[in-house]
């Protein structure tokens, strides 16, 4: 056995900001060196950010990635950091072996840097092409396993999906008799994925026959949020160390690892083909001699967040990074007095600070008394700049010039509000945050170009029942910290209403939200059909009605702003359905 | 040699309308039988429509497809059509061999139906996962080649992409010594693709060693338009018959084909593995005896449309089918007097009829005299229902209640117009058509929730210079048919202006459109970087400015309505880029 001090840098790159991401690597490598680490690892696609989508198909972008990678070893030496090996993810336009690359696609790669040189390279073998991922579209798969000898320990390097699929790199790691399996990741958050990742890491460590170190990205990128949560597990599946969720961090620990076997060759010029998988083992040597023993530091195990705290942190991270990385310094939100806008404003305040979040109340003739008072109360509790813009004059003049009635008149009110918000956005440079939740978006209970306007929609993937849970949790958490709960009780307890006509309630058009959300969980997240829903105990006519609403609202979802994914299946690239679609889940006649 | 009368049914299914699509098959099979055809072939995914996207992952949908397929042979017999073999595309949830299907994905399949039974099945082997296609996401690839003996001729059946990729099914077709290669397709239109398809079909016929018959879908499905253009080519690449573009049709012709070789087995229970590709040949026999000779009918070769006629037909098809298949009976369009709205209204009129297209002029204080008069002139020429809604009263009341200036005031006008249009849409059930062109959308020269509102955007993929070409072509075409040109000359010749402030011209913010469109062609369609653009002769600062505008407008494009793809690379699923993206194509300092 031989010791190794490992540092996992779970950091927050910005997509396409090669200079900034290089600076991040330099800064966190310095911290790792100061902590005495013998190896520091950064996430998948650290230099580019993730996902790059079709930027992978633009040669200038790929070249910039490779040039940044090639410049980095020199920069590390210049910063006095040449001695510590650095593993970093990037995009490379060369195949990882001499094989042909007719499509000209780049690879999702990670490199070992040491003493001013790129000394080894690993390329992602399994390319995810499901859910939010389009990697088969954008990348060429790798066909090698990189094994690098460092202080007498053989470290196998793989990328993210390589441990999510059976066979391939993990099996080859065992046959390569590696002492450590290092996995670099850009694995997006969704609820309960931390448990899945832990179970997966433990299983793969056992299969690889060595400890596994998993480093993940942090931060928001459009609809994805990366939660960090880096993990190191022993071969037997025991958690050795774990990083925090949703925070940049350097996870440092000492490992006691199996030394490379005497019979195994070190650096070999020729790749060794591995019989069953077709994956070639490519070995590199940085240093063959084990380090002398020293007292090992076991490393921290960060406490887990509760489900509510975890989701809330994901939403705050998503809003903060969307705003900051796109150059917004402030946001504007329509405050209706309802729970959705109250929670949205609270998230925005936690993300950007109260001074940066502008609340606007836009009462109409149908607004109840409590709408304005609850909105004002919320703004007061959060300390937001707040103004009131009554929409009656604008609505009246449209109605005087156009013959709008019924639904057209209802939607008009929402669109006047949307126009006011966008005017303030254009005038002051605020990012407009749309308050709609996933339940509303599912059934189309939203006005296109009305309450749906915005650059970002924090609750887009949050069902209404979860909105309530998060609001209650946020208030309780404030109380526990001796602070005033931000969300007025009345906003939590009142019956939901769009207030677009007298006495209107959401339940006029929709089933109660706890029923609706159960149906949506089955239909949207699990892709179940009518028969399965009825078998699950839902009332047939209700199921048919809700599914019809969901199908018919696809066109609205296409024009909805992006928002952070927190569920197994978010609207957007996670669930790709046609607008034009005559297929309707039907209860069979007579059933 | 043996004769065969082949019918290719290039028809227009509706996505998810299993009952309607089955009726289409019955109706066109009857026509084929009446023409004495010995075989009728329908497009890829005929029973489901194409592309089904993630409906492929919903078991209830896949089951409905397979059940429809299984019901069809009986329906054909009941209609007295059991004798003519029918080839039809559909979605199947069973792997095409006994191999495992762990992901549970369905297959993109086509079946032979005859005398009340499904007698053979082919499954797409190559799954496109580029451009607009996500088939690797949604389908399991096939691993067999279906060869069916009909009247002594071995007919190999493949699906679409199988002939776009080298190797695989085409090579196996030659080794199987087939007498005819039948290819069923759902191949979306783009400019010049007809020439590519013809060249490809000829090349693959030579490789397969037999004539090739290519049947393609017709009609619009969201952003895709299928152009028909079915082709039959000889082994030497000669065009034997060709269907019309953008029209349903039954292409019937007699072929003189090589008889099955005596040494080749007919129906075999065991698939024959093909050595190099891993594809197994599965043989079926419908009838071994060649037909007696009869006078062969060579079949028609439809005339090709010019580029302008072809694109125009694609746009009309896209608008017509989006409206009809989504249940709209009418459309509303803002008429500004400019060329974009004039062409949009003309396309809509050709698609839906003049009575169904409602023109609205919404002059502001900045509108020039000719704006209203040109709009009225257009409506008169097209015979549209037409009204004028001045926006000054609405704009004034917002300005009285909000401190909007500059760009915020300009955008306000566009948003008032958007609100008026949406009000009319809600009140009367009109589909709103957005008039924006590809050049504007590329550089973000459009107001979110203003001129961009709509359910469909006919010119979304049409660059401004092509808008002018199409308008001129449409007028000329009218003249040639002795009709009044629909688009006022003044709309074609005036300098483009958004008219949101006094004397505003597009060229205040943008380069001349012929320059802009050249840059966009290189950057958007070809994914070229700054260096390549400068090498192509463009002025560096201009390139940098335009590219920056394109990158910064990604968020607007995400919320834009769908519109028909006509180019190699349309905005939307064809070009998937992040919104949050610090990467900027830059001219290097000193270059």
mmCIF file of C-alpha atoms in Angstrom, chain A residues 3-238:
data_model
loop_
_atom_site.group_PDB
_atom_site.id
_atom_site.type_symbol
_atom_site.label_atom_id
_atom_site.label_comp_id
_atom_site.label_asym_id
_atom_site.label_seq_id
_atom_site.Cartn_x
_atom_site.Cartn_y
_atom_site.Cartn_z
ATOM 1 C CA UNK A 3 -0.204 6.949 0.388
ATOM 2 C CA UNK A 4 -1.613 9.676 -1.858
ATOM 3 C CA UNK A 5 -3.136 13.027 -0.952
ATOM 4 C CA UNK A 6 -5.948 13.651 -3.408
ATOM 5 C CA UNK A 7 -7.676 16.988 -3.999
ATOM 6 C CA UNK A 8 -11.016 17.136 -5.850
ATOM 7 C CA UNK A 9 -11.819 20.670 -7.017
ATOM 8 C CA UNK A 10 -15.597 20.955 -7.434
ATOM 9 C CA UNK A 11 -15.721 24.344 -9.106
ATOM 10 C CA UNK A 12 -18.006 26.501 -11.230
ATOM 11 C CA UNK A 13 -16.735 27.196 -14.751
ATOM 12 C CA UNK A 14 -18.542 29.486 -17.179
ATOM 13 C CA UNK A 15 -19.410 28.095 -20.567
ATOM 14 C CA UNK A 16 -17.071 29.350 -23.282
ATOM 15 C CA UNK A 17 -15.010 31.508 -20.907
ATOM 16 C CA UNK A 18 -11.667 29.850 -21.628
ATOM 17 C CA UNK A 19 -9.602 32.575 -19.948
ATOM 18 C CA UNK A 20 -11.752 32.623 -16.847
ATOM 19 C CA UNK A 21 -11.861 28.845 -16.566
ATOM 20 C CA UNK A 22 -8.070 28.650 -16.929
ATOM 21 C CA UNK A 23 -7.764 31.155 -14.089
ATOM 22 C CA UNK A 24 -10.081 28.982 -11.990
ATOM 23 C CA UNK A 25 -7.799 25.988 -12.555
ATOM 24 C CA UNK A 26 -4.746 28.023 -11.555
ATOM 25 C CA UNK A 27 -6.434 29.372 -8.416
ATOM 26 C CA UNK A 28 -7.751 26.045 -7.172
ATOM 27 C CA UNK A 29 -4.528 24.229 -8.056
ATOM 28 C CA UNK A 30 -2.713 26.727 -5.846
ATOM 29 C CA UNK A 31 -5.063 25.853 -2.978
ATOM 30 C CA UNK A 32 -4.467 22.148 -3.593
ATOM 31 C CA UNK A 33 -0.696 22.646 -3.585
ATOM 32 C CA UNK A 34 -0.943 24.633 -0.356
ATOM 33 C CA UNK A 35 -2.804 21.713 1.180
ATOM 34 C CA UNK A 36 0.019 19.390 0.142
ATOM 35 C CA UNK A 37 -2.031 17.448 -2.375
ATOM 36 C CA UNK A 38 -0.217 15.060 -4.716
ATOM 37 C CA UNK A 39 -2.913 15.280 -7.370
ATOM 38 C CA UNK A 40 -5.745 17.707 -8.059
ATOM 39 C CA UNK A 41 -8.670 16.810 -10.291
ATOM 40 C CA UNK A 42 -11.170 19.167 -11.940
ATOM 41 C CA UNK A 43 -14.566 18.308 -13.486
ATOM 42 C CA UNK A 44 -15.410 17.048 -16.960
ATOM 43 C CA UNK A 45 -15.208 19.800 -19.583
ATOM 44 C CA UNK A 46 -13.695 22.180 -17.037
ATOM 45 C CA UNK A 47 -12.065 24.418 -19.645
ATOM 46 C CA UNK A 48 -15.154 24.761 -21.856
ATOM 47 C CA UNK A 49 -18.029 24.481 -19.381
ATOM 48 C CA UNK A 50 -20.791 21.950 -19.968
ATOM 49 C CA UNK A 51 -22.871 21.223 -22.011
ATOM 50 C CA UNK A 52 -21.330 22.955 -25.020
ATOM 51 C CA UNK A 53 -24.052 21.585 -27.316
ATOM 52 C CA UNK A 54 -23.382 22.309 -30.988
ATOM 53 C CA UNK A 55 -20.418 24.549 -30.186
ATOM 54 C CA UNK A 56 -18.684 21.156 -30.347
ATOM 55 C CA UNK A 57 -19.281 21.249 -34.093
ATOM 56 C CA UNK A 58 -17.602 24.651 -34.561
ATOM 57 C CA UNK A 59 -13.928 24.186 -35.282
ATOM 58 C CA UNK A 60 -12.918 27.585 -33.861
ATOM 59 C CA UNK A 61 -14.415 26.658 -30.498
ATOM 60 C CA UNK A 62 -12.781 23.238 -30.380
ATOM 61 C CA UNK A 63 -9.448 24.737 -31.354
ATOM 62 C CA UNK A 64 -9.773 27.307 -28.573
ATOM 63 C CA UNK A 65 -10.378 24.484 -26.106
ATOM 64 C CA UNK A 66 -7.338 22.520 -27.206
ATOM 65 C CA UNK A 67 -5.166 25.640 -27.265
ATOM 66 C CA UNK A 68 -6.268 26.494 -23.723
ATOM 67 C CA UNK A 69 -5.383 22.971 -22.626
ATOM 68 C CA UNK A 70 -1.994 23.253 -24.309
ATOM 69 C CA UNK A 71 -1.313 26.639 -22.709
ATOM 70 C CA UNK A 72 -2.277 25.468 -19.237
ATOM 71 C CA UNK A 73 0.840 23.414 -18.321
ATOM 72 C CA UNK A 74 3.046 26.438 -19.057
ATOM 73 C CA UNK A 75 0.775 28.693 -17.033
ATOM 74 C CA UNK A 76 0.959 26.261 -14.119
ATOM 75 C CA UNK A 77 4.766 26.236 -14.274
ATOM 76 C CA UNK A 78 4.831 30.033 -14.498
ATOM 77 C CA UNK A 79 2.660 30.147 -11.383
ATOM 78 C CA UNK A 80 5.052 27.814 -9.571
ATOM 79 C CA UNK A 81 2.585 24.948 -9.766
ATOM 80 C CA UNK A 82 4.395 22.654 -12.173
ATOM 81 C CA UNK A 83 5.074 19.862 -9.671
ATOM 82 C CA UNK A 84 1.520 18.928 -8.745
ATOM 83 C CA UNK A 85 -0.184 16.782 -11.357
ATOM 84 C CA UNK A 86 -3.478 18.319 -12.557
ATOM 85 C CA UNK A 87 -6.325 16.438 -14.217
ATOM 86 C CA UNK A 88 -8.691 18.644 -16.201
ATOM 87 C CA UNK A 89 -11.583 18.091 -18.609
ATOM 88 C CA UNK A 90 -11.733 19.764 -22.041
ATOM 89 C CA UNK A 91 -12.754 19.281 -25.661
ATOM 90 C CA UNK A 92 -10.201 17.814 -28.077
ATOM 91 C CA UNK A 93 -10.411 17.617 -31.851
ATOM 92 C CA UNK A 94 -8.036 14.673 -32.213
ATOM 93 C CA UNK A 95 -9.223 11.051 -31.894
ATOM 94 C CA UNK A 96 -7.688 9.340 -28.856
ATOM 95 C CA UNK A 97 -6.059 6.691 -31.030
ATOM 96 C CA UNK A 98 -4.876 6.686 -34.601
ATOM 97 C CA UNK A 99 -8.358 5.699 -35.791
ATOM 98 C CA UNK A 100 -10.197 7.670 -38.431
ATOM 99 C CA UNK A 101 -12.618 10.440 -37.538
ATOM 100 C CA UNK A 102 -14.689 10.877 -40.677
ATOM 101 C CA UNK A 103 -17.441 12.936 -39.046
ATOM 102 C CA UNK A 104 -14.834 15.362 -37.738
ATOM 103 C CA UNK A 105 -16.396 15.333 -34.287
ATOM 104 C CA UNK A 106 -14.340 16.259 -31.231
ATOM 105 C CA UNK A 107 -13.951 14.202 -28.078
ATOM 106 C CA UNK A 108 -14.991 14.830 -24.512
ATOM 107 C CA UNK A 109 -11.556 14.387 -22.965
ATOM 108 C CA UNK A 110 -9.570 14.890 -19.783
ATOM 109 C CA UNK A 111 -5.817 15.351 -19.569
ATOM 110 C CA UNK A 112 -3.065 14.862 -17.016
ATOM 111 C CA UNK A 113 -0.763 17.890 -16.831
ATOM 112 C CA UNK A 114 2.648 17.789 -15.117
ATOM 113 C CA UNK A 115 5.877 19.826 -15.225
ATOM 114 C CA UNK A 116 4.824 21.902 -18.174
ATOM 115 C CA UNK A 117 3.533 19.062 -20.312
ATOM 116 C CA UNK A 118 0.358 17.207 -21.182
ATOM 117 C CA UNK A 119 1.411 13.725 -20.109
ATOM 118 C CA UNK A 120 -1.724 11.645 -20.663
ATOM 119 C CA UNK A 121 -5.239 11.860 -21.978
ATOM 120 C CA UNK A 122 -8.499 10.035 -21.334
ATOM 121 C CA UNK A 123 -11.561 10.186 -23.593
ATOM 122 C CA UNK A 124 -15.154 9.491 -22.683
ATOM 123 C CA UNK A 125 -16.162 6.097 -24.008
ATOM 124 C CA UNK A 126 -19.903 5.945 -23.259
ATOM 125 C CA UNK A 127 -21.754 8.967 -24.704
ATOM 126 C CA UNK A 128 -25.137 9.678 -23.096
ATOM 127 C CA UNK A 129 -27.827 10.500 -25.662
ATOM 128 C CA UNK A 130 -30.980 10.432 -23.545
ATOM 129 C CA UNK A 131 -32.778 12.885 -21.265
ATOM 130 C CA UNK A 132 -31.009 16.252 -21.509
ATOM 131 C CA UNK A 133 -27.935 14.739 -23.186
ATOM 132 C CA UNK A 134 -27.025 14.838 -26.883
ATOM 133 C CA UNK A 135 -23.469 13.551 -26.720
ATOM 134 C CA UNK A 136 -23.730 11.009 -29.511
ATOM 135 C CA UNK A 137 -24.666 14.002 -31.665
ATOM 136 C CA UNK A 138 -21.659 16.037 -30.658
ATOM 137 C CA UNK A 139 -18.763 13.797 -29.662
ATOM 138 C CA UNK A 140 -16.652 10.940 -30.938
ATOM 139 C CA UNK A 141 -16.351 8.170 -28.319
ATOM 140 C CA UNK A 142 -12.960 7.193 -26.906
ATOM 141 C CA UNK A 143 -11.549 3.701 -27.232
ATOM 142 C CA UNK A 144 -8.757 3.735 -24.648
ATOM 143 C CA UNK A 145 -8.397 3.605 -20.884
ATOM 144 C CA UNK A 146 -5.721 5.924 -19.550
ATOM 145 C CA UNK A 147 -3.722 4.545 -16.598
ATOM 146 C CA UNK A 148 -1.113 6.861 -15.101
ATOM 147 C CA UNK A 149 1.442 5.761 -12.537
ATOM 148 C CA UNK A 150 1.845 8.384 -9.818
ATOM 149 C CA UNK A 151 4.009 7.726 -6.749
ATOM 150 C CA UNK A 152 3.802 4.019 -7.508
ATOM 151 C CA UNK A 153 0.021 3.984 -7.823
ATOM 152 C CA UNK A 154 -1.744 3.273 -11.104
ATOM 153 C CA UNK A 155 -4.568 5.809 -11.483
ATOM 154 C CA UNK A 156 -7.215 5.001 -14.098
ATOM 155 C CA UNK A 157 -9.063 8.022 -15.476
ATOM 156 C CA UNK A 158 -12.614 7.940 -16.870
ATOM 157 C CA UNK A 159 -15.290 10.507 -17.696
ATOM 158 C CA UNK A 160 -18.801 10.627 -16.180
ATOM 159 C CA UNK A 161 -21.075 8.313 -18.226
ATOM 160 C CA UNK A 162 -18.292 5.721 -18.330
ATOM 161 C CA UNK A 163 -19.356 4.585 -14.873
ATOM 162 C CA UNK A 164 -23.119 4.810 -15.592
ATOM 163 C CA UNK A 165 -22.968 2.078 -18.220
ATOM 164 C CA UNK A 166 -22.124 -1.537 -17.568
ATOM 165 C CA UNK A 167 -18.924 -2.918 -19.030
ATOM 166 C CA UNK A 168 -16.286 -0.895 -20.811
ATOM 167 C CA UNK A 169 -13.895 1.316 -18.860
ATOM 168 C CA UNK A 170 -14.798 0.090 -15.361
ATOM 169 C CA UNK A 171 -14.216 -3.558 -16.255
ATOM 170 C CA UNK A 172 -10.985 -2.634 -17.996
ATOM 171 C CA UNK A 173 -9.881 -0.729 -14.879
ATOM 172 C CA UNK A 174 -10.037 -3.969 -12.930
ATOM 173 C CA UNK A 175 -8.078 -5.851 -15.571
ATOM 174 C CA UNK A 176 -5.535 -3.030 -15.617
ATOM 175 C CA UNK A 177 -5.129 -3.616 -11.828
ATOM 176 C CA UNK A 178 -5.417 0.106 -11.132
ATOM 177 C CA UNK A 179 -5.007 1.350 -7.554
ATOM 178 C CA UNK A 180 -7.487 4.223 -7.958
ATOM 179 C CA UNK A 181 -10.306 4.992 -10.377
ATOM 180 C CA UNK A 182 -10.654 8.739 -10.878
ATOM 181 C CA UNK A 183 -13.898 9.897 -12.525
ATOM 182 C CA UNK A 184 -14.354 13.484 -13.718
ATOM 183 C CA UNK A 185 -17.985 14.603 -14.109
ATOM 184 C CA UNK A 186 -20.431 17.234 -15.172
ATOM 185 C CA UNK A 187 -23.473 15.476 -13.740
ATOM 186 C CA UNK A 188 -26.577 17.662 -13.483
ATOM 187 C CA UNK A 189 -28.654 17.773 -10.351
ATOM 188 C CA UNK A 190 -32.010 16.163 -9.974
ATOM 189 C CA UNK A 191 -33.820 15.175 -6.820
ATOM 190 C CA UNK A 192 -32.459 11.945 -5.298
ATOM 191 C CA UNK A 193 -29.603 11.744 -7.779
ATOM 192 C CA UNK A 194 -27.110 12.090 -4.925
ATOM 193 C CA UNK A 195 -28.299 8.766 -3.544
ATOM 194 C CA UNK A 196 -28.106 7.181 -6.977
ATOM 195 C CA UNK A 197 -24.574 8.462 -7.497
ATOM 196 C CA UNK A 198 -23.416 7.137 -4.145
ATOM 197 C CA UNK A 199 -24.843 3.695 -4.805
ATOM 198 C CA UNK A 200 -23.351 3.745 -8.303
ATOM 199 C CA UNK A 201 -19.913 4.844 -7.131
ATOM 200 C CA UNK A 202 -19.827 2.109 -4.506
ATOM 201 C CA UNK A 203 -20.832 -0.559 -6.993
ATOM 202 C CA UNK A 204 -18.306 0.598 -9.578
ATOM 203 C CA UNK A 205 -15.511 0.728 -6.994
ATOM 204 C CA UNK A 206 -16.203 -2.914 -6.191
ATOM 205 C CA UNK A 207 -16.220 -3.780 -9.904
ATOM 206 C CA UNK A 208 -13.015 -1.841 -10.539
ATOM 207 C CA UNK A 209 -11.389 -3.447 -7.510
ATOM 208 C CA UNK A 210 -10.076 -0.170 -6.098
ATOM 209 C CA UNK A 211 -11.278 3.052 -4.462
ATOM 210 C CA UNK A 212 -13.185 5.458 -6.701
ATOM 211 C CA UNK A 213 -12.905 9.264 -6.597
ATOM 212 C CA UNK A 214 -15.750 11.200 -8.202
ATOM 213 C CA UNK A 215 -15.394 14.947 -8.808
ATOM 214 C CA UNK A 216 -18.407 16.908 -10.063
ATOM 215 C CA UNK A 217 -19.030 20.412 -11.343
ATOM 216 C CA UNK A 218 -20.889 23.145 -9.441
ATOM 217 C CA UNK A 219 -23.141 25.896 -10.765
ATOM 218 C CA UNK A 220 -25.904 26.712 -13.214
ATOM 219 C CA UNK A 221 -25.849 26.499 -17.013
ATOM 220 C CA UNK A 222 -29.172 27.428 -18.636
ATOM 221 C CA UNK A 223 -31.596 24.700 -17.523
ATOM 222 C CA UNK A 224 -29.016 22.542 -15.755
ATOM 223 C CA UNK A 225 -27.652 22.925 -12.252
ATOM 224 C CA UNK A 226 -24.546 21.038 -11.120
ATOM 225 C CA UNK A 227 -24.549 20.174 -7.457
ATOM 226 C CA UNK A 228 -20.952 19.270 -6.665
ATOM 227 C CA UNK A 229 -21.337 16.493 -4.101
ATOM 228 C CA UNK A 230 -17.971 14.943 -4.986
ATOM 229 C CA UNK A 231 -17.465 11.534 -3.412
ATOM 230 C CA UNK A 232 -14.606 9.190 -2.606
ATOM 231 C CA UNK A 233 -15.549 5.593 -1.790
ATOM 232 C CA UNK A 234 -13.435 2.608 -0.826
ATOM 233 C CA UNK A 235 -13.369 -0.637 -2.783
ATOM 234 C CA UNK A 236 -15.886 -1.999 -0.288
ATOM 235 C CA UNK A 237 -18.261 0.924 -0.881
ATOM 236 C CA UNK A 238 -17.534 2.889 2.293
#
